[in-house]
mmCIF file of C-alpha atoms in Angstrom:
data_model
loop_
_atom_site.group_PDB
_atom_site.id
_atom_site.type_symbol
_atom_site.label_atom_id
_atom_site.label_comp_id
_atom_site.label_asym_id
_atom_site.label_seq_id
_atom_site.Cartn_x
_atom_site.Cartn_y
_atom_site.Cartn_z
ATOM 1 C CA MET A 1 18.823 -13.963 17.850
ATOM 2 C CA SER A 2 22.540 -13.406 18.316
ATOM 3 C CA GLY A 3 24.290 -11.700 15.434
ATOM 4 C CA VAL A 4 21.095 -10.431 13.771
ATOM 5 C CA GLU A 5 21.153 -6.730 12.938
ATOM 6 C CA PHE A 6 18.298 -4.371 12.184
ATOM 7 C CA THR A 7 17.567 -0.886 10.911
ATOM 8 C CA LEU A 8 14.889 0.952 12.877
ATOM 9 C CA PHE A 9 13.076 4.004 11.535
ATOM 10 C CA GLY A 10 12.030 5.508 14.838
ATOM 11 C CA PRO A 11 9.214 8.076 15.018
ATOM 12 C CA SER A 12 9.922 11.004 17.318
ATOM 13 C CA ASP A 13 7.603 11.950 20.193
ATOM 14 C CA GLY A 14 6.207 14.664 17.946
ATOM 15 C CA ALA A 15 5.468 12.077 15.282
ATOM 16 C CA PHE A 16 3.382 10.006 17.700
ATOM 17 C CA ASN A 17 1.605 13.113 18.986
ATOM 18 C CA ALA A 18 0.620 14.032 15.423
ATOM 19 C CA VAL A 19 -1.031 10.705 14.623
ATOM 20 C CA ASN A 20 -4.633 10.983 13.398
ATOM 21 C CA GLY A 21 -7.138 10.656 16.243
ATOM 22 C CA TYR A 22 -8.818 7.501 14.907
ATOM 23 C CA ILE A 23 -5.475 5.823 14.228
ATOM 24 C CA LYS A 24 -4.138 6.838 17.633
ATOM 25 C CA GLU A 25 -7.202 5.380 19.360
ATOM 26 C CA ARG A 26 -6.823 2.127 17.396
ATOM 27 C CA LEU A 27 -3.141 1.888 18.311
ATOM 28 C CA MET A 28 -4.139 2.144 21.968
ATOM 29 C CA ARG A 29 -6.823 -0.554 21.885
ATOM 30 C CA ASP A 30 -5.673 -2.969 19.147
ATOM 31 C CA ILE A 31 -2.444 -4.667 20.246
ATOM 32 C CA GLU A 32 -2.032 -6.645 17.010
ATOM 33 C CA PHE A 33 -2.353 -3.467 14.940
ATOM 34 C CA LEU A 34 0.147 -1.734 17.238
ATOM 35 C CA LYS A 35 2.607 -4.600 16.769
ATOM 36 C CA GLU A 36 2.199 -4.469 12.994
ATOM 37 C CA VAL A 37 2.780 -0.714 12.875
ATOM 38 C CA LEU A 38 5.873 -0.955 15.092
ATOM 39 C CA LEU A 39 7.357 -3.873 13.142
ATOM 40 C CA TYR A 40 6.686 -1.972 9.922
ATOM 41 C CA HIS A 41 9.388 0.459 11.064
ATOM 42 C CA VAL A 42 12.065 -2.261 11.110
ATOM 43 C CA ILE A 43 14.081 -3.926 8.341
ATOM 44 C CA ARG A 44 16.793 -6.561 8.628
ATOM 45 C CA GLY A 45 20.428 -5.542 8.360
ATOM 46 C CA ARG A 46 22.133 -2.177 8.699
ATOM 47 C CA VAL A 47 20.955 0.309 6.064
ATOM 48 C CA PHE A 48 22.832 3.587 6.316
ATOM 49 C CA ALA A 49 21.441 6.825 4.875
ATOM 50 C CA GLY A 50 23.997 6.885 2.060
ATOM 51 C CA ALA A 51 22.646 3.606 0.686
ATOM 52 C CA ILE A 52 19.079 4.889 0.270
ATOM 53 C CA LYS A 53 18.035 5.493 -3.355
ATOM 54 C CA ASN A 54 14.897 7.050 -4.820
ATOM 55 C CA ASP A 55 11.966 4.605 -4.960
ATOM 56 C CA MET A 56 14.022 1.915 -3.258
ATOM 57 C CA LEU A 57 11.887 -0.795 -1.671
ATOM 58 C CA GLU A 58 12.946 -2.759 1.403
ATOM 59 C CA PRO A 59 10.807 -5.418 3.110
ATOM 60 C CA SER A 60 9.870 -4.718 6.703
ATOM 61 C CA VAL A 61 9.992 -7.499 9.274
ATOM 62 C CA VAL A 62 6.185 -7.736 9.360
ATOM 63 C CA LYS A 63 5.394 -11.358 8.534
ATOM 64 C CA THR A 64 3.114 -11.182 5.519
ATOM 65 C CA SER A 65 3.115 -12.632 2.019
ATOM 66 C CA PRO A 66 3.922 -10.692 -0.083
ATOM 67 C CA PRO A 67 6.103 -8.675 2.305
ATOM 68 C CA LEU A 68 5.087 -5.204 3.438
ATOM 69 C CA ASN A 69 7.712 -3.039 1.778
ATOM 70 C CA ILE A 70 8.897 0.370 2.905
ATOM 71 C CA ARG A 71 9.322 2.774 -0.021
ATOM 72 C CA PHE A 72 12.135 5.310 0.190
ATOM 73 C CA ASN A 73 12.321 8.522 -1.787
ATOM 74 C CA VAL A 74 15.010 11.141 -2.230
ATOM 75 C CA TYR A 75 14.054 14.744 -3.031
ATOM 76 C CA GLY A 76 17.279 16.733 -3.026
ATOM 77 C CA ASP A 77 18.364 16.920 0.616
ATOM 78 C CA ILE A 78 15.101 15.385 1.867
ATOM 79 C CA VAL A 79 14.923 11.621 2.283
ATOM 80 C CA THR A 80 11.602 9.970 3.134
ATOM 81 C CA ALA A 81 10.515 6.545 4.290
ATOM 82 C CA GLN A 82 6.919 5.860 3.231
ATOM 83 C CA CYS A 83 6.605 9.646 2.735
ATOM 84 C CA SER A 84 7.803 10.405 6.274
ATOM 85 C CA PRO A 85 10.870 12.699 6.246
ATOM 86 C CA ILE A 86 13.958 11.275 7.962
ATOM 87 C CA THR A 87 15.205 13.941 10.390
ATOM 88 C CA LYS A 88 18.239 12.228 11.958
ATOM 89 C CA VAL A 89 20.358 9.501 10.388
ATOM 90 C CA ASN A 90 22.905 6.800 11.163
ATOM 91 C CA LEU A 91 22.482 6.557 14.933
ATOM 92 C CA ASN A 92 24.461 3.407 15.637
ATOM 93 C CA ALA A 93 23.529 0.743 18.158
ATOM 94 C CA SER A 94 25.177 -2.553 19.090
ATOM 95 C CA ASN A 95 22.706 -4.508 16.939
ATOM 96 C CA GLY A 96 21.966 -2.080 14.121
ATOM 97 C CA VAL A 97 21.271 1.517 13.196
ATOM 98 C CA LEU A 98 18.430 3.968 13.873
ATOM 99 C CA HIS A 99 17.054 6.800 11.749
ATOM 100 C CA GLU A 100 14.578 9.259 13.282
ATOM 101 C CA LEU A 101 11.272 9.968 11.487
ATOM 102 C CA SER A 102 9.014 13.004 11.733
ATOM 103 C CA ARG A 103 5.883 10.911 11.160
ATOM 104 C CA VAL A 104 4.632 7.449 12.079
ATOM 105 C CA MET A 105 4.560 5.170 9.029
ATOM 106 C CA LEU A 106 1.364 3.215 8.421
ATOM 107 C CA PRO A 107 1.489 -0.058 6.467
ATOM 108 C CA PRO A 108 -0.211 0.096 3.037
ATOM 109 C CA GLY A 109 -2.931 -2.209 4.315
ATOM 110 C CA HIS A 110 -5.204 -1.829 1.274
ATOM 111 C CA GLY A 111 -2.470 -2.660 -1.239
ATOM 112 C CA PRO A 112 -2.263 -0.605 -4.443
ATOM 113 C CA ILE A 113 -4.081 2.612 -5.369
ATOM 114 C CA THR A 114 -7.258 0.820 -6.428
ATOM 115 C CA GLY A 115 -7.334 -1.191 -3.206
ATOM 116 C CA LEU A 116 -7.361 1.989 -1.147
ATOM 117 C CA ILE A 117 -10.030 3.641 -3.317
ATOM 118 C CA ASN A 118 -12.220 0.519 -3.359
ATOM 119 C CA ASN A 119 -12.059 0.191 0.416
ATOM 120 C CA MET A 120 -12.903 3.828 1.129
ATOM 121 C CA PRO A 121 -16.503 4.305 -0.060
ATOM 122 C CA HIS A 122 -16.211 7.789 1.416
ATOM 123 C CA PRO A 123 -14.735 9.970 0.055
ATOM 124 C CA PHE A 124 -13.957 8.094 -3.185
ATOM 125 C CA SER A 125 -17.225 6.430 -4.265
ATOM 126 C CA THR A 126 -17.529 8.448 -7.510
ATOM 127 C CA LEU A 127 -13.845 7.997 -8.336
ATOM 128 C CA LYS A 128 -14.250 4.249 -7.851
ATOM 129 C CA ILE A 129 -17.148 4.197 -10.341
ATOM 130 C CA ALA A 130 -15.184 6.327 -12.823
ATOM 131 C CA ILE A 131 -12.132 4.046 -12.683
ATOM 132 C CA GLU A 132 -14.319 0.977 -13.211
ATOM 133 C CA LYS A 133 -16.116 2.549 -16.194
ATOM 134 C CA ALA A 134 -12.795 3.574 -17.782
ATOM 135 C CA GLY A 135 -11.285 0.125 -17.223
ATOM 136 C CA LEU A 136 -8.232 1.588 -15.474
ATOM 137 C CA GLY A 137 -8.329 -0.639 -12.410
ATOM 138 C CA GLY A 138 -5.718 -3.023 -13.755
ATOM 139 C CA ALA A 139 -3.318 -0.266 -14.759
ATOM 140 C CA LEU A 140 -3.587 1.510 -11.399
ATOM 141 C CA SER A 141 -2.963 -1.791 -9.609
ATOM 142 C CA GLY A 142 0.304 -2.237 -11.500
ATOM 143 C CA GLU A 143 3.816 -2.020 -10.131
ATOM 144 C CA GLY A 144 4.120 1.719 -10.714
ATOM 145 C CA PRO A 145 5.151 3.675 -8.827
ATOM 146 C CA PHE A 146 2.388 6.219 -9.341
ATOM 147 C CA THR A 147 1.229 9.421 -7.732
ATOM 148 C CA ILE A 148 -2.513 9.972 -7.971
ATOM 149 C CA PHE A 149 -4.239 13.239 -7.184
ATOM 150 C CA ALA A 150 -7.554 11.656 -6.272
ATOM 151 C CA PRO A 151 -10.714 13.801 -6.525
ATOM 152 C CA THR A 152 -13.072 13.313 -3.603
ATOM 153 C CA ASP A 153 -16.835 12.935 -3.889
ATOM 154 C CA GLY A 154 -17.036 16.614 -2.970
ATOM 155 C CA ALA A 155 -14.829 17.439 -5.950
ATOM 156 C CA PHE A 156 -17.093 15.545 -8.336
ATOM 157 C CA SER A 157 -20.181 17.195 -6.811
ATOM 158 C CA LYS A 158 -18.905 20.577 -8.052
ATOM 159 C CA ILE A 159 -19.533 19.422 -11.643
ATOM 160 C CA PRO A 160 -23.166 19.923 -12.746
ATOM 161 C CA LYS A 161 -24.939 16.554 -12.809
ATOM 162 C CA GLU A 162 -25.683 16.652 -16.550
ATOM 163 C CA GLU A 163 -22.047 17.325 -17.387
ATOM 164 C CA LEU A 164 -20.830 14.636 -14.994
ATOM 165 C CA ASP A 165 -23.220 12.096 -16.531
ATOM 166 C CA LYS A 166 -21.875 12.960 -19.997
ATOM 167 C CA ILE A 167 -18.293 12.487 -18.824
ATOM 168 C CA LEU A 168 -19.059 9.113 -17.235
ATOM 169 C CA LYS A 169 -20.694 7.918 -20.476
ATOM 170 C CA ASN A 170 -17.901 9.183 -22.758
ATOM 171 C CA ILE A 171 -15.252 6.551 -22.022
ATOM 172 C CA PRO A 172 -12.386 8.085 -24.092
ATOM 173 C CA LEU A 173 -12.975 11.468 -22.425
ATOM 174 C CA LEU A 174 -13.334 9.910 -18.977
ATOM 175 C CA THR A 175 -10.113 7.939 -19.465
ATOM 176 C CA LYS A 176 -8.233 11.063 -20.507
ATOM 177 C CA ILE A 177 -9.491 13.018 -17.507
ATOM 178 C CA LEU A 178 -8.592 10.233 -15.065
ATOM 179 C CA LYS A 179 -5.100 9.810 -16.556
ATOM 180 C CA TYR A 180 -4.628 13.555 -16.087
ATOM 181 C CA HIS A 181 -4.746 12.883 -12.341
ATOM 182 C CA VAL A 182 -1.918 10.316 -12.404
ATOM 183 C CA VAL A 183 1.841 10.901 -12.555
ATOM 184 C CA SER A 184 4.599 8.317 -12.951
ATOM 185 C CA GLY A 185 6.875 8.221 -9.921
ATOM 186 C CA THR A 186 6.355 8.780 -6.221
ATOM 187 C CA PHE A 187 5.812 12.420 -5.294
ATOM 188 C CA CYS A 188 5.172 12.597 -1.570
ATOM 189 C CA SER A 189 4.256 16.002 -0.184
ATOM 190 C CA ALA A 190 7.949 16.435 0.684
ATOM 191 C CA GLY A 191 8.694 16.169 -3.034
ATOM 192 C CA LEU A 192 6.117 18.712 -4.229
ATOM 193 C CA THR A 193 7.688 22.111 -4.802
ATOM 194 C CA ASP A 194 6.153 25.433 -5.727
ATOM 195 C CA ASN A 195 5.837 26.137 -9.480
ATOM 196 C CA ALA A 196 6.851 22.586 -10.397
ATOM 197 C CA LYS A 197 5.271 20.893 -13.392
ATOM 198 C CA LEU A 198 4.564 17.165 -13.409
ATOM 199 C CA LYS A 199 3.778 15.252 -16.600
ATOM 200 C CA THR A 200 0.659 13.129 -16.258
ATOM 201 C CA LEU A 201 -0.261 9.857 -17.949
ATOM 202 C CA ALA A 202 -2.559 11.919 -20.196
ATOM 203 C CA GLY A 203 0.546 13.565 -21.676
ATOM 204 C CA SER A 204 0.017 17.114 -20.384
ATOM 205 C CA ASP A 205 1.377 18.711 -17.219
ATOM 206 C CA VAL A 206 -0.205 19.666 -13.933
ATOM 207 C CA ASP A 207 1.101 22.710 -12.060
ATOM 208 C CA ILE A 208 2.054 22.474 -8.388
ATOM 209 C CA HIS A 209 1.495 25.470 -6.091
ATOM 210 C CA VAL A 210 2.858 25.346 -2.547
ATOM 211 C CA THR A 211 2.060 28.089 -0.024
ATOM 212 C CA LYS A 212 1.809 28.297 3.750
ATOM 213 C CA GLU A 213 -1.897 27.418 3.326
ATOM 214 C CA GLY A 214 -1.060 24.100 1.670
ATOM 215 C CA VAL A 215 -0.633 22.482 -1.736
ATOM 216 C CA THR A 216 -2.849 23.119 -4.755
ATOM 217 C CA ILE A 217 -2.799 21.280 -8.070
ATOM 218 C CA ASN A 218 -3.498 23.610 -11.016
ATOM 219 C CA ASP A 219 -5.788 26.444 -9.945
ATOM 220 C CA ASP A 220 -8.312 24.831 -7.608
ATOM 221 C CA GLY A 221 -7.263 21.259 -6.783
ATOM 222 C CA LYS A 222 -6.361 21.899 -3.144
ATOM 223 C CA VAL A 223 -4.893 18.861 -1.417
ATOM 224 C CA GLN A 224 -7.355 17.827 1.280
ATOM 225 C CA PHE A 225 -5.157 15.113 2.781
ATOM 226 C CA ALA A 226 -1.764 13.954 1.596
ATOM 227 C CA ASP A 227 0.567 10.984 1.555
ATOM 228 C CA ALA A 228 -1.964 8.155 1.814
ATOM 229 C CA SER A 229 0.056 4.961 1.911
ATOM 230 C CA VAL A 230 -0.350 2.535 -1.013
ATOM 231 C CA SER A 231 1.941 -0.278 -2.088
ATOM 232 C CA ASN A 232 2.570 1.122 -5.578
ATOM 233 C CA GLY A 233 3.057 4.812 -4.831
ATOM 234 C CA VAL A 234 1.181 7.544 -3.032
ATOM 235 C CA LEU A 235 -2.295 9.098 -3.075
ATOM 236 C CA HIS A 236 -3.223 12.716 -2.383
ATOM 237 C CA ALA A 237 -6.934 13.581 -2.080
ATOM 238 C CA ILE A 238 -7.887 16.822 -3.825
ATOM 239 C CA GLU A 239 -10.953 19.069 -3.750
ATOM 240 C CA ALA A 240 -11.469 19.512 -7.511
ATOM 241 C CA VAL A 241 -11.602 17.416 -10.659
ATOM 242 C CA LEU A 242 -8.683 18.420 -12.881
ATOM 243 C CA LEU A 243 -9.362 18.943 -16.574
ATOM 244 C CA PRO A 244 -6.656 18.591 -19.246
ATOM 245 C CA PRO A 245 -5.927 21.932 -20.968
ATOM 246 C CA ASP A 246 -7.629 20.849 -24.204
ATOM 247 C CA VAL A 247 -10.870 19.799 -22.450
ATOM 248 C CA ILE A 248 -13.355 22.654 -22.071
ATOM 249 C CA PHE A 249 -16.961 22.631 -20.812
#
């Protein structure tokens, strides 16, 4: 295709070495999945680092309908592509430009936040039920972008069963608690800074604590795994259910 130019977001050797074991094994045995992942790192045309804006979306060359977009975010001096920090920029080639990534990007195969939660019975089976009871599925499938701090089943199991049953039956309370886990905007782990406050959809803030041990939301919502790829933002799994400051049990 003479004259066609591309931008490649190329994972470093370290990025490939850090890929999750299950994903790495699938990349080795599933050629179609490997092709999709590799093509997901390519967009048409030359996109230089200076043109990247926060929450900019650019379609990858993966042939799907709708297209599989790459979401870019800017956090001060840190620029990310699908939450993967860009470590080197603007490496020119005869047919385009290359930017180096510190992580391999995975396509948001399950679509929006609710698609990911619905397709992962573990560890989000209780969260799925809670979202359905509160009628928030439509909102969390919207354009966003959103950041959700998603409590795992283990997080919900820390609440005594009687109290959890009461919460699940009290729809206004349940809705408020769930909205307290959602923030407008895309806050990848690269954009979470120590002592930051993020306003939730419930109206009150959550506190971010970043140490060498990891990231914690409020006092006990430790991030179990971060930067799960969804089409309308990002999901971080946490080990506690967060309660708004005016909700006491």
